[in-house]
Amino acid sequence: MRRLAAGIVLAAGAVGLAAWGARRPVGARPLAGPPVEPDDCVECHRHEVDLWRSSWHSKSVRPARKDTVSMPVPGVAKFGPDPHRHAVFERDGRLLMGAAEADGTVRDQPVDFVIGGCRLEMYITLHGADRRPQVLPAMYTLRESRFVPYWNLYPAREPDRVEPSPVPPGDPIFYWSELPRTFVGSQTLCYRCHSILTKKSYDPDSGVYSVDWGRTDQLGVPCAACHGDSAAHVASARRKDPEPLPPPLDPDPRPGDWVASTDACARCHVQGDSISLDYVPGGQFQDQWMMSVLDETVQFHTDGRWRESAYTMNAHAMSECYRQGHMTCRSCHDVHGDGDVEGTRRLTFAACNRCHLTQARTCREHPRARPGPASHGKLPDCLSCHMPEIPIERGHGRVADHRVSVADPALTRLLGIPNACADCHRDQAEDVLWAEAALARWGAKERPSRRRAVVLALGIEKDPRRRRGMSSEAMGALLGAAGLSGEPEPAVADALRRLLADPRTPWPQAATAGRLLANFPSAETIRALAASAQGAEHADVRAGATFGLFGMIAPRRDVSPDSRAEALAAVRAALRDRRRIVRVMAAAALAFCGDPEDRPPAVPVIEEVASAIPDLFQMRLVLAFAYEQMGRLEEARREHERLCRIRPRDPEPQAARAEFEKRHPR
């Protein structure tokens, strides 16, 4: 049981990090009743509502009809061992798709709803007797006008393959019809962004979901999703009050609310996990979401650039333009409408010129702007060099790199991280030294971002769950690039400690350094982690340091009793942190590895999350372990039963339950 629990909670990062630090504004509140609808807003905001109605925000989920889908009807999804198993057709005015059940039997599944359509279209069927919404196995890519399998969105399974291996029928976690893959489940959380006002409930004692879709013409991302419960605002406007009440959150980037403005977008455009379902616009993001950080090597490079993810906010948190220039999403994007690409680029240039007017009034005046061989004679612009497009979702889409960074070809040579120079100069893309020499001729100097990325890569090589197995030659090159000498392990540990403590380190990288330090036990490391767990300004860094301490309080031979006591004291202090993500991290650590007296105060924190999201597997796993250690055997037994209902075909929770019954027979 301890092995299963620790493996899932630690390796999967069940408690992650968030990179946003705004306080909750006055007036932010949950939806108390039926939300204000766009029809209510159109009386005063017709232009914005008309833009919204034409945008993908309004169509992120919609009823499936022949006129609302892009896929060909009739059509055939030709992938997998049987090219006809995913035939798409219409019968009696209803769309259907052939798909194999877990037992391999192919059945015609009704296509009830459509998800997305900007890059990919996915399809929901109300499956089984309980009409549980499941995402069907065939997706349609708009870029290539063809069907692709849903497992193309699972890079973690085989990150080095261009086309990942198929998910076989009967896979207990990833097969399309399995309960963990439901559209409203805690493992996918699809509905939290694609259909924000849809309400779901889950009974952990029966394993049954119920879904309230609300109005089917309001399934996407309506006004209330970003502005909050604006009923009082609408009523005030209709009364024609001299000073109408504002909505709970106006995402316009005004001084002082730039973080809240970005948070309104981050709830959907961030890679991470949810620990609460009660987030409202203007609320405290760090009490709701746990951002993935850079030790998730399948998703991210150590400089913050993503490998596969389409979630831009993790990268945006790395940007100096956001952290120092307070650049928000609205600085470049028309958030009510999608906006054409050129319109977005014009807004971006205007945003760049607010701070970089001395460099160039326009990109055409930039002294280094020259057409490249692959630019078709067009001059590069700000985005070409500082926000290059990155292939995502196995090449089915491209998204601009929101780190807003300076190209560093040296990181391509050292770590294989792509650089913007190669996007235009494709005839010389293989010659990384050429790009380095060109930048040197321009007088470019090494930036601190290179050393940070290299140090994190060295730290990951010490992590048995993340390491990629570098050669001694590659390791030596990284040590040299980071300016480290002497014995590698203590040198890397010292560099990680410095990265964690340096306030100039971007939050995701500092948080990652804290997590990686769990693999470098020493008195110095524990003191550094304890200082950051209690004193770091941002909750994501405090949570990362608490994760590092998690590894220090576990039974291990290389940590002295005095050092463990110091680490344990810091984790106990983190249990009282003002932000929920830190408290949950501390509670998980104490529940697993604390002393017996630590579990009673830790368990209520985990119970709060499990109550808010009753199908959250990781939190129920923590509870099962903690209850058993506390002698609350019937509660532990109940949690084991609930775990088996959440993943009914997964053998691991079944085996853990059997082991529990052997230890504690009735």
XYZ file of C-alpha atoms in Angstrom:
666
model
C 0.000 0.000 0.000
C 2.775 2.451 0.879
C 4.503 1.603 -2.419
C 1.354 2.207 -4.478
C 0.478 5.416 -2.665
C 3.951 6.903 -2.682
C 4.439 5.957 -6.316
C 1.277 7.715 -7.432
C 1.514 10.773 -5.197
C 5.230 11.404 -5.664
C 5.822 10.276 -9.229
C 2.642 11.775 -10.642
C 3.112 14.934 -8.587
C -0.364 14.710 -7.108
C 0.197 18.054 -5.458
C 1.797 20.527 -7.844
C 2.478 24.229 -8.000
C 0.847 27.482 -9.051
C 2.596 30.603 -10.259
C 0.111 33.338 -9.540
C 0.134 35.645 -6.517
C -2.906 37.933 -6.487
C -5.108 38.446 -3.466
C -8.801 37.753 -3.799
C -10.513 41.009 -4.821
C -13.499 42.293 -2.921
C -16.676 41.040 -4.549
C -15.355 37.730 -5.921
C -17.942 35.148 -4.996
C -19.295 31.801 -6.156
C -22.291 31.580 -8.426
C -25.260 31.727 -6.051
C -27.940 30.858 -8.575
C -28.509 30.606 -12.323
C -25.612 32.450 -13.989
C -26.049 35.598 -16.009
C -26.338 34.589 -19.655
C -25.028 36.359 -22.764
C -28.625 37.318 -23.566
C -28.565 39.435 -20.383
C -25.273 41.079 -21.330
C -26.192 41.906 -24.909
C -28.394 44.809 -23.809
C -25.279 46.894 -23.088
C -22.437 44.875 -24.593
C -23.717 43.831 -28.011
C -20.315 44.168 -29.708
C -18.582 41.925 -27.182
C -21.391 39.349 -27.201
C -21.435 39.229 -31.001
C -17.683 38.633 -31.003
C -18.082 35.923 -28.375
C -20.813 34.142 -30.336
C -18.478 33.842 -33.312
C -15.547 32.633 -31.192
C -14.328 29.189 -30.180
C -15.025 30.101 -26.544
C -18.737 29.932 -27.322
C -18.349 26.675 -29.259
C -15.901 24.752 -27.081
C -18.717 22.233 -26.485
C -21.846 22.119 -28.635
C -24.548 19.642 -29.601
C -23.440 17.355 -32.424
C -25.218 17.777 -35.745
C -24.043 17.455 -39.285
C -23.829 21.253 -39.541
C -21.802 21.641 -36.290
C -18.964 19.232 -37.086
C -15.997 19.534 -39.431
C -15.442 15.808 -39.897
C -16.774 14.241 -43.083
C -20.134 12.514 -42.698
C -20.172 9.786 -43.821
C -16.526 9.027 -43.224
C -14.086 6.449 -41.927
C -11.366 6.961 -39.309
C -8.556 4.899 -40.834
C -6.232 3.973 -38.014
C -5.778 0.989 -35.757
C -5.831 -2.663 -36.762
C -9.308 -2.408 -38.389
C -9.702 0.661 -40.659
C -13.511 0.379 -40.547
C -13.989 0.161 -36.814
C -14.529 3.932 -36.507
C -16.978 4.558 -39.350
C -18.929 7.822 -38.996
C -22.424 8.090 -40.435
C -25.870 9.639 -39.962
C -29.037 7.699 -39.134
C -32.444 9.292 -38.572
C -30.848 12.720 -38.209
C -28.397 11.535 -35.559
C -24.617 11.134 -35.899
C -23.024 7.836 -34.917
C -19.466 6.528 -34.732
C -18.415 2.891 -34.621
C -16.151 2.220 -31.640
C -14.999 -0.902 -29.814
C -16.061 -1.421 -26.210
C -13.575 -2.627 -23.600
C -14.318 -6.236 -24.568
C -13.439 -5.508 -28.207
C -17.031 -5.559 -29.485
C -17.639 -2.798 -32.051
C -20.863 -0.879 -31.492
C -22.402 2.189 -33.098
C -22.028 4.940 -30.487
C -24.185 8.086 -30.708
C -22.232 11.304 -31.142
C -24.003 13.645 -28.719
C -21.623 16.596 -28.356
C -18.620 18.099 -30.135
C -15.537 19.424 -28.315
C -13.357 22.129 -29.846
C -12.653 22.537 -33.530
C -9.929 25.159 -33.737
C -7.162 22.539 -34.113
C -8.842 19.277 -33.180
C -12.427 18.142 -32.954
C -13.364 15.500 -30.382
C -16.711 13.817 -29.859
C -18.708 12.892 -26.756
C -21.115 10.008 -26.436
C -23.477 9.543 -23.497
C -22.346 6.024 -22.763
C -23.991 3.130 -21.005
C -27.050 2.898 -18.791
C -26.003 5.917 -16.699
C -25.313 8.004 -19.865
C -21.856 8.901 -18.646
C -20.141 11.316 -21.075
C -17.135 9.608 -22.665
C -14.867 11.022 -25.389
C -14.928 8.765 -28.446
C -11.644 7.352 -29.779
C -11.473 9.168 -33.145
C -10.521 12.853 -33.295
C -10.506 15.007 -36.419
C -7.561 17.323 -37.057
C -8.399 20.527 -38.917
C -4.777 21.140 -39.875
C -4.497 17.870 -41.797
C -8.201 17.174 -42.522
C -7.991 13.603 -41.290
C -8.948 11.428 -38.350
C -6.341 10.660 -35.684
C -6.562 8.396 -32.638
C -7.225 9.896 -29.223
C -4.057 8.336 -27.822
C -2.078 10.911 -29.831
C -2.772 13.213 -26.879
C -0.907 10.882 -24.481
C 2.762 11.823 -24.935
C 3.631 10.417 -21.505
C 3.166 6.869 -22.751
C 6.031 6.953 -25.271
C 7.532 10.464 -25.502
C 10.164 9.633 -28.133
C 7.786 8.140 -30.709
C 6.261 10.248 -33.462
C 3.135 8.095 -33.374
C 2.487 6.576 -29.945
C 1.402 2.977 -29.564
C -2.347 2.310 -29.622
C -4.246 1.985 -26.366
C -5.644 -1.564 -26.425
C -9.233 -2.392 -25.434
C -9.338 -3.203 -21.761
C -6.596 -0.765 -20.704
C -7.987 0.128 -17.244
C -6.960 3.782 -17.275
C -6.524 5.075 -20.817
C -9.060 3.221 -22.956
C -11.755 5.600 -24.161
C -14.733 3.856 -22.528
C -13.182 3.405 -19.080
C -14.598 5.368 -16.175
C -11.316 7.302 -15.488
C -11.590 8.791 -19.007
C -15.039 10.297 -18.547
C -15.438 13.874 -19.757
C -16.465 14.960 -16.244
C -13.920 12.911 -14.271
C -11.165 14.301 -12.059
C -8.454 12.606 -14.139
C -9.443 14.441 -17.311
C -11.280 17.543 -16.003
C -12.302 18.297 -19.609
C -15.582 19.896 -18.606
C -13.882 22.385 -16.275
C -12.712 24.342 -19.324
C -14.745 23.219 -22.305
C -18.107 23.521 -20.554
C -17.444 25.624 -17.498
C -21.008 25.991 -16.190
C -21.797 22.277 -16.528
C -22.245 20.753 -13.089
C -21.324 17.200 -12.203
C -21.684 15.165 -9.060
C -20.095 11.857 -8.172
C -21.216 9.423 -5.497
C -18.066 7.698 -4.183
C -20.140 4.937 -2.588
C -21.897 3.910 -5.809
C -19.350 5.075 -8.389
C -22.065 6.865 -10.383
C -21.759 10.275 -12.037
C -24.655 12.623 -12.683
C -24.345 15.611 -14.991
C -26.430 18.776 -15.261
C -25.625 20.195 -18.692
C -27.819 23.271 -18.245
C -28.767 25.069 -21.451
C -27.225 23.285 -24.406
C -26.651 26.632 -26.144
C -24.528 27.794 -23.185
C -22.162 24.822 -22.956
C -18.954 26.637 -23.792
C -17.208 29.495 -21.991
C -19.908 32.151 -21.435
C -19.626 35.592 -19.819
C -19.904 34.322 -16.233
C -16.886 32.071 -16.744
C -14.552 35.088 -16.858
C -16.541 37.866 -15.180
C -18.121 35.884 -12.333
C -21.672 36.113 -11.015
C -22.770 39.439 -12.477
C -26.469 39.352 -11.498
C -26.088 42.429 -9.270
C -24.211 44.222 -12.046
C -26.982 43.477 -14.568
C -29.719 44.510 -12.123
C -27.886 47.755 -11.355
C -27.512 48.562 -15.055
C -31.184 47.856 -15.730
C -32.167 50.205 -12.886
C -29.961 52.811 -14.579
C -28.118 53.499 -11.334
C -25.937 56.616 -11.597
C -22.905 54.444 -10.772
C -23.716 50.857 -11.795
C -22.125 48.097 -9.775
C -19.166 46.546 -11.644
C -18.991 42.791 -12.319
C -16.969 40.780 -9.773
C -13.996 40.745 -12.130
C -13.281 43.027 -15.028
C -10.307 41.349 -16.713
C -9.036 44.621 -18.183
C -5.337 44.877 -17.198
C -5.373 47.889 -14.914
C -2.598 48.639 -12.407
C -2.856 46.280 -9.466
C -5.085 43.622 -11.040
C -2.817 42.270 -13.784
C -2.440 38.926 -11.997
C -6.200 38.528 -11.479
C -6.720 39.325 -15.150
C -4.299 36.578 -16.152
C -5.787 34.126 -13.659
C -9.149 34.385 -15.405
C -7.490 32.791 -18.448
C -5.133 30.543 -16.478
C -7.952 28.411 -15.093
C -8.214 26.795 -18.542
C -4.885 27.565 -20.193
C -2.627 26.041 -17.536
C -1.104 22.557 -17.312
C -1.865 21.172 -13.879
C -4.410 19.611 -11.564
C -7.386 20.941 -9.654
C -7.779 20.608 -5.893
C -11.094 22.465 -5.716
C -14.153 23.038 -7.880
C -15.208 26.372 -6.383
C -12.865 28.728 -8.260
C -14.551 31.955 -9.303
C -13.069 34.755 -11.390
C -11.077 37.014 -9.115
C -10.582 34.213 -6.586
C -7.293 32.940 -5.253
C -5.788 30.761 -7.951
C -3.333 29.086 -5.584
C -6.205 27.651 -3.576
C -7.625 25.912 -6.619
C -4.995 24.794 -9.108
C -1.677 22.985 -8.961
C 0.558 23.900 -11.883
C 2.823 21.308 -13.430
C 6.483 22.273 -13.215
C 9.587 21.526 -15.200
C 10.547 18.162 -13.738
C 7.620 16.832 -15.794
C 10.145 16.170 -18.555
C 7.639 14.640 -20.963
C 5.733 17.930 -21.067
C 8.469 20.552 -20.610
C 12.057 21.429 -21.371
C 14.005 22.806 -18.424
C 14.042 26.318 -19.884
C 10.242 26.351 -19.579
C 9.424 25.607 -23.207
C 6.834 22.867 -23.571
C 7.276 19.713 -25.603
C 3.671 18.666 -26.222
C 1.376 20.799 -24.092
C -0.977 23.373 -25.571
C -1.333 25.133 -22.199
C 0.360 28.507 -22.539
C 0.173 29.824 -18.974
C 2.998 27.661 -17.616
C 5.335 29.255 -20.141
C 3.831 32.715 -19.605
C 4.799 32.484 -15.925
C 8.445 32.284 -17.067
C 8.217 35.459 -19.122
C 9.969 38.614 -17.988
C 7.263 40.500 -19.883
C 4.684 39.062 -17.465
C 6.755 39.067 -14.294
C 8.222 42.557 -14.692
C 6.222 44.188 -17.476
C 2.817 42.939 -16.224
C 1.849 41.821 -19.712
C -1.479 40.001 -19.569
C -3.353 37.871 -22.081
C -5.383 40.913 -23.124
C -2.202 42.758 -24.037
C -2.120 40.682 -27.225
C -5.432 38.829 -27.513
C -9.006 39.886 -28.160
C -10.508 37.611 -25.521
C -14.117 38.041 -26.647
C -13.410 36.955 -30.209
C -10.759 34.656 -31.587
C -9.292 37.398 -33.750
C -7.471 36.665 -36.973
C -3.777 35.846 -36.790
C -2.690 39.154 -38.270
C -4.906 41.043 -35.828
C -3.278 39.245 -32.924
C 0.168 40.022 -34.305
C -0.710 43.731 -34.566
C -1.833 43.762 -30.945
C 1.376 41.966 -29.970
C 3.586 44.515 -31.746
C 1.781 47.310 -29.923
C 2.353 45.498 -26.620
C 6.058 45.056 -27.406
C 6.496 48.736 -28.255
C 5.161 49.829 -24.868
C 8.425 48.722 -23.292
C 10.797 48.160 -26.228
C 10.290 51.326 -28.223
C 13.986 52.147 -27.904
C 14.912 48.870 -29.625
C 12.670 49.409 -32.617
C 9.515 51.352 -33.356
C 8.525 48.536 -35.659
C 10.187 45.259 -36.442
C 11.087 46.604 -39.885
C 13.387 49.168 -38.254
C 15.137 46.525 -36.162
C 18.762 46.413 -37.360
C 18.840 42.592 -37.279
C 15.550 41.925 -39.073
C 16.457 40.148 -42.315
C 14.503 37.566 -44.315
C 15.619 33.975 -43.741
C 15.686 31.190 -46.354
C 12.406 29.734 -45.058
C 10.607 33.056 -44.553
C 9.512 33.378 -48.223
C 11.015 36.850 -48.448
C 9.076 38.194 -45.470
C 10.827 40.125 -42.753
C 10.805 38.481 -39.333
C 8.809 40.207 -36.641
C 8.842 40.183 -32.846
C 7.029 36.834 -32.700
C 9.354 35.179 -35.202
C 12.355 35.445 -32.896
C 10.853 35.787 -29.416
C 7.629 33.750 -29.679
C 8.307 31.105 -32.344
C 5.558 28.627 -33.095
C 5.957 25.215 -31.450
C 4.436 21.996 -32.792
C 2.022 20.476 -30.285
C -0.242 17.450 -29.999
C 2.010 15.245 -32.123
C 2.236 17.922 -34.804
C -1.522 18.389 -35.188
C -1.253 22.040 -34.148
C 1.179 24.895 -33.524
C 1.143 27.462 -30.720
C 3.424 30.439 -30.084
C 5.998 30.019 -27.301
C 4.649 32.254 -24.542
C 7.936 32.509 -22.648
C 8.731 35.537 -24.858
C 12.415 34.642 -24.712
C 15.678 35.217 -26.546
C 16.887 32.387 -28.784
C 19.764 30.396 -27.272
C 21.222 27.883 -29.759
C 23.632 26.682 -27.069
C 20.684 25.001 -25.335
C 19.973 23.165 -28.586
C 23.531 21.832 -28.554
C 23.503 20.978 -24.845
C 19.938 19.808 -24.217
C 18.257 19.446 -27.592
C 15.918 22.383 -26.928
C 14.766 23.882 -30.271
C 15.625 27.502 -31.030
C 13.938 30.170 -33.123
C 16.908 30.648 -35.476
C 16.303 27.238 -37.037
C 12.678 28.104 -37.868
C 13.736 30.525 -40.606
C 17.275 29.324 -41.371
C 16.238 25.748 -42.014
C 19.104 25.215 -44.461
C 21.455 25.615 -41.482
C 19.230 24.137 -38.781
C 21.602 21.221 -38.196
C 24.565 23.550 -37.701
C 23.960 24.850 -34.190
C 27.458 26.328 -34.015
C 26.558 28.621 -36.935
C 23.708 30.168 -34.961
C 25.874 30.535 -31.859
C 28.563 32.275 -33.919
C 26.010 34.607 -35.531
C 24.681 35.693 -32.146
C 28.245 36.173 -30.878
C 28.986 38.487 -33.818
C 25.977 40.545 -32.758
C 27.488 40.875 -29.302
C 25.020 38.566 -27.577
C 26.067 37.546 -24.087
C 25.226 34.415 -22.154
C 21.970 34.911 -20.283
C 21.192 33.555 -16.790
C 18.355 31.522 -18.324
C 20.895 29.149 -19.898
C 22.537 28.271 -16.602
C 19.163 27.758 -14.929
C 18.040 25.330 -17.616
C 21.322 23.416 -17.459
C 21.310 23.174 -13.657
C 17.754 21.799 -13.665
C 18.723 19.250 -16.320
C 21.612 18.116 -14.118
C 19.246 17.851 -11.161
C 16.792 15.739 -13.147
C 19.575 13.236 -13.901
C 19.701 12.479 -10.166
C 15.953 11.788 -10.044
C 15.338 8.061 -10.592
C 11.823 8.775 -11.914
C 12.840 11.395 -14.480
C 16.434 10.740 -15.549
C 17.193 10.142 -19.211
C 20.596 8.497 -18.792
C 23.158 11.013 -20.066
C 26.594 9.904 -21.183
C 29.575 11.034 -19.133
C 30.584 13.270 -22.048
C 27.186 14.994 -22.110
C 27.225 15.347 -18.339
C 30.666 16.942 -18.479
C 29.477 19.422 -21.106
C 26.548 20.427 -18.896
C 28.728 20.821 -15.821
C 31.048 23.056 -17.832
C 28.169 25.115 -19.223
C 26.848 25.648 -15.696
C 30.307 26.655 -14.462
C 30.402 23.826 -11.930
C 33.615 22.171 -10.794
C 34.613 19.526 -8.300
C 32.518 16.510 -7.431
C 29.351 16.646 -9.567
C 26.753 15.727 -6.930
C 27.579 18.354 -4.286
C 28.184 20.945 -7.013
C 24.740 20.327 -8.553
C 23.096 20.349 -5.113
C 24.684 23.714 -4.330
C 23.580 25.117 -7.693
C 19.994 23.949 -7.091
C 19.981 25.527 -3.634
C 21.147 28.825 -5.135
C 18.486 28.599 -7.828
C 15.804 28.019 -5.196
C 16.883 30.945 -3.031
C 17.476 33.490 -5.811
C 14.440 35.824 -6.094
C 15.342 36.437 -9.748
C 14.684 32.803 -10.630
C 11.312 32.467 -12.393
C 8.793 30.759 -10.150
C 8.411 27.515 -12.138
C 12.177 26.986 -12.173
C 12.589 27.801 -8.474
C 9.752 25.430 -7.626
C 11.339 22.722 -9.768
C 14.668 23.205 -7.991
C 12.904 22.662 -4.662
C 11.357 19.418 -5.869
C 14.635 18.110 -7.289
C 16.505 18.802 -4.043
C 14.615 15.854 -2.524
C 17.296 13.738 -4.238
C 20.231 15.608 -2.625
C 19.896 14.982 1.126
C 22.149 16.997 3.398
C 21.873 19.373 6.316
C 22.514 22.300 3.945
C 19.743 21.176 1.615
C 17.247 20.784 4.451
C 18.029 24.273 5.752
C 17.603 25.735 2.261
C 14.308 23.915 1.717
C 12.995 24.911 5.138
C 13.849 28.563 4.497
C 11.996 28.582 1.161
C 9.044 26.530 2.421
C 8.397 29.209 5.016
C 9.783 32.389 3.475
C 9.420 32.284 -0.316
C 7.134 35.005 -1.641
C 5.170 32.842 -4.045
C 3.170 29.811 -3.053
C 4.455 27.704 -5.934
C 7.998 28.009 -4.588
C 6.865 27.228 -1.048
C 5.026 24.159 -2.353
C 8.081 23.031 -4.336
C 10.283 23.356 -1.263
C 7.726 21.440 0.810
C 7.826 18.670 -1.791
C 11.614 18.578 -1.365
C 11.170 18.238 2.395
C 8.682 15.416 1.750
C 11.648 13.344 0.590
C 13.676 14.264 3.669
C 11.187 13.113 6.306
C 10.718 9.681 4.722
C 12.730 6.922 6.427
C 16.192 6.942 4.818
C 19.710 6.173 5.972
C 21.350 9.298 4.555
C 19.396 11.775 6.730
C 20.367 12.074 10.396
C 17.669 12.162 13.100
C 18.472 15.821 13.825
C 18.181 16.789 10.154
C 14.928 14.858 9.792
C 13.550 16.668 12.851
C 14.426 20.002 11.238
C 12.712 18.982 8.000
C 9.670 17.701 9.886
C 9.326 20.997 11.761
C 9.325 22.889 8.449
C 6.636 20.617 6.965
C 4.504 21.061 10.074
C 4.802 24.816 9.638
C 3.800 24.494 5.974
C 0.559 22.831 7.109
C -0.468 26.292 8.367
C 0.403 28.111 5.127
C -2.107 30.665 3.841
C -2.381 28.922 0.453
C -4.119 25.597 -0.016
C -1.607 24.092 -2.459
C 1.123 24.343 0.199
C -1.125 22.969 2.938
C -2.146 19.991 0.794
C 1.486 19.222 -0.053
C 2.400 19.365 3.627
C -0.594 17.252 4.619
C 0.303 14.517 2.101
C 3.882 14.488 3.389
C 2.804 14.218 7.016
C 0.162 11.603 6.273
C 2.706 9.347 4.598
C 5.970 10.069 6.374
C 5.216 12.076 9.513
C 5.167 10.861 13.083
C 1.930 9.394 14.497
C 0.971 12.718 16.078
C 1.205 14.455 12.679
C -1.646 12.573 11.037
C -4.635 13.956 13.003
C -3.979 17.583 11.930
C -2.984 16.549 8.382
C -5.969 14.351 7.534
C -8.647 17.110 7.607
C -6.738 18.985 4.885
C -6.855 15.914 2.635
C -10.490 15.258 3.567
C -11.386 18.779 2.435
C -9.990 18.112 -1.047
C -11.571 14.650 -1.261
C -14.920 16.144 -0.280
C -14.641 18.871 -2.934
C -13.592 16.396 -5.668
C -14.901 12.995 -4.548
C -13.448 11.087 -7.521
C -9.894 12.391 -7.027
C -7.990 9.114 -6.824
C -4.775 10.449 -5.276
C -6.443 12.098 -2.295
C -8.488 8.997 -1.469
C -5.294 6.991 -1.660
C -3.708 9.263 0.940
C -6.780 8.906 3.159
C -6.774 5.099 2.933
C -3.154 4.987 4.056
C -3.563 7.597 6.817
C -6.742 6.052 8.252
C -5.045 2.661 8.476
C -2.043 4.123 10.267
C -4.377 5.887 12.710
C -6.316 2.703 13.459
C -9.499 3.987 11.795
C -9.890 0.704 9.965
C -13.502 0.956 8.808
C -12.811 4.340 7.260
C -9.695 2.934 5.598
C -11.731 -0.010 4.267
C -14.335 2.388 2.889
C -11.630 4.389 1.072
C -10.203 1.215 -0.478
C -13.671 0.359 -1.762
C -14.040 3.870 -3.191
C -10.653 3.603 -4.912
C -11.792 0.417 -6.617
C -14.955 2.173 -7.850
C -12.984 5.107 -9.279
C -10.767 2.695 -11.255
C -12.935 -0.421 -11.487
C -10.673 -2.329 -13.915
C -7.301 -1.219 -12.523
C -5.600 -4.163 -10.774
C -3.482 -2.000 -8.458
C -6.255 -0.638 -6.199
C -7.823 -4.105 -6.224
C -4.523 -5.609 -5.042
C -4.080 -2.885 -2.399
C -7.552 -3.604 -1.077
C -6.799 -7.342 -0.916
C -3.575 -6.659 0.992
C -5.502 -4.470 3.427
C -8.050 -7.232 4.049
C -5.222 -9.684 4.745
C -3.769 -7.341 7.326
C -7.141 -6.522 8.863
C -9.652 -9.337 8.277
C -13.165 -8.629 9.426
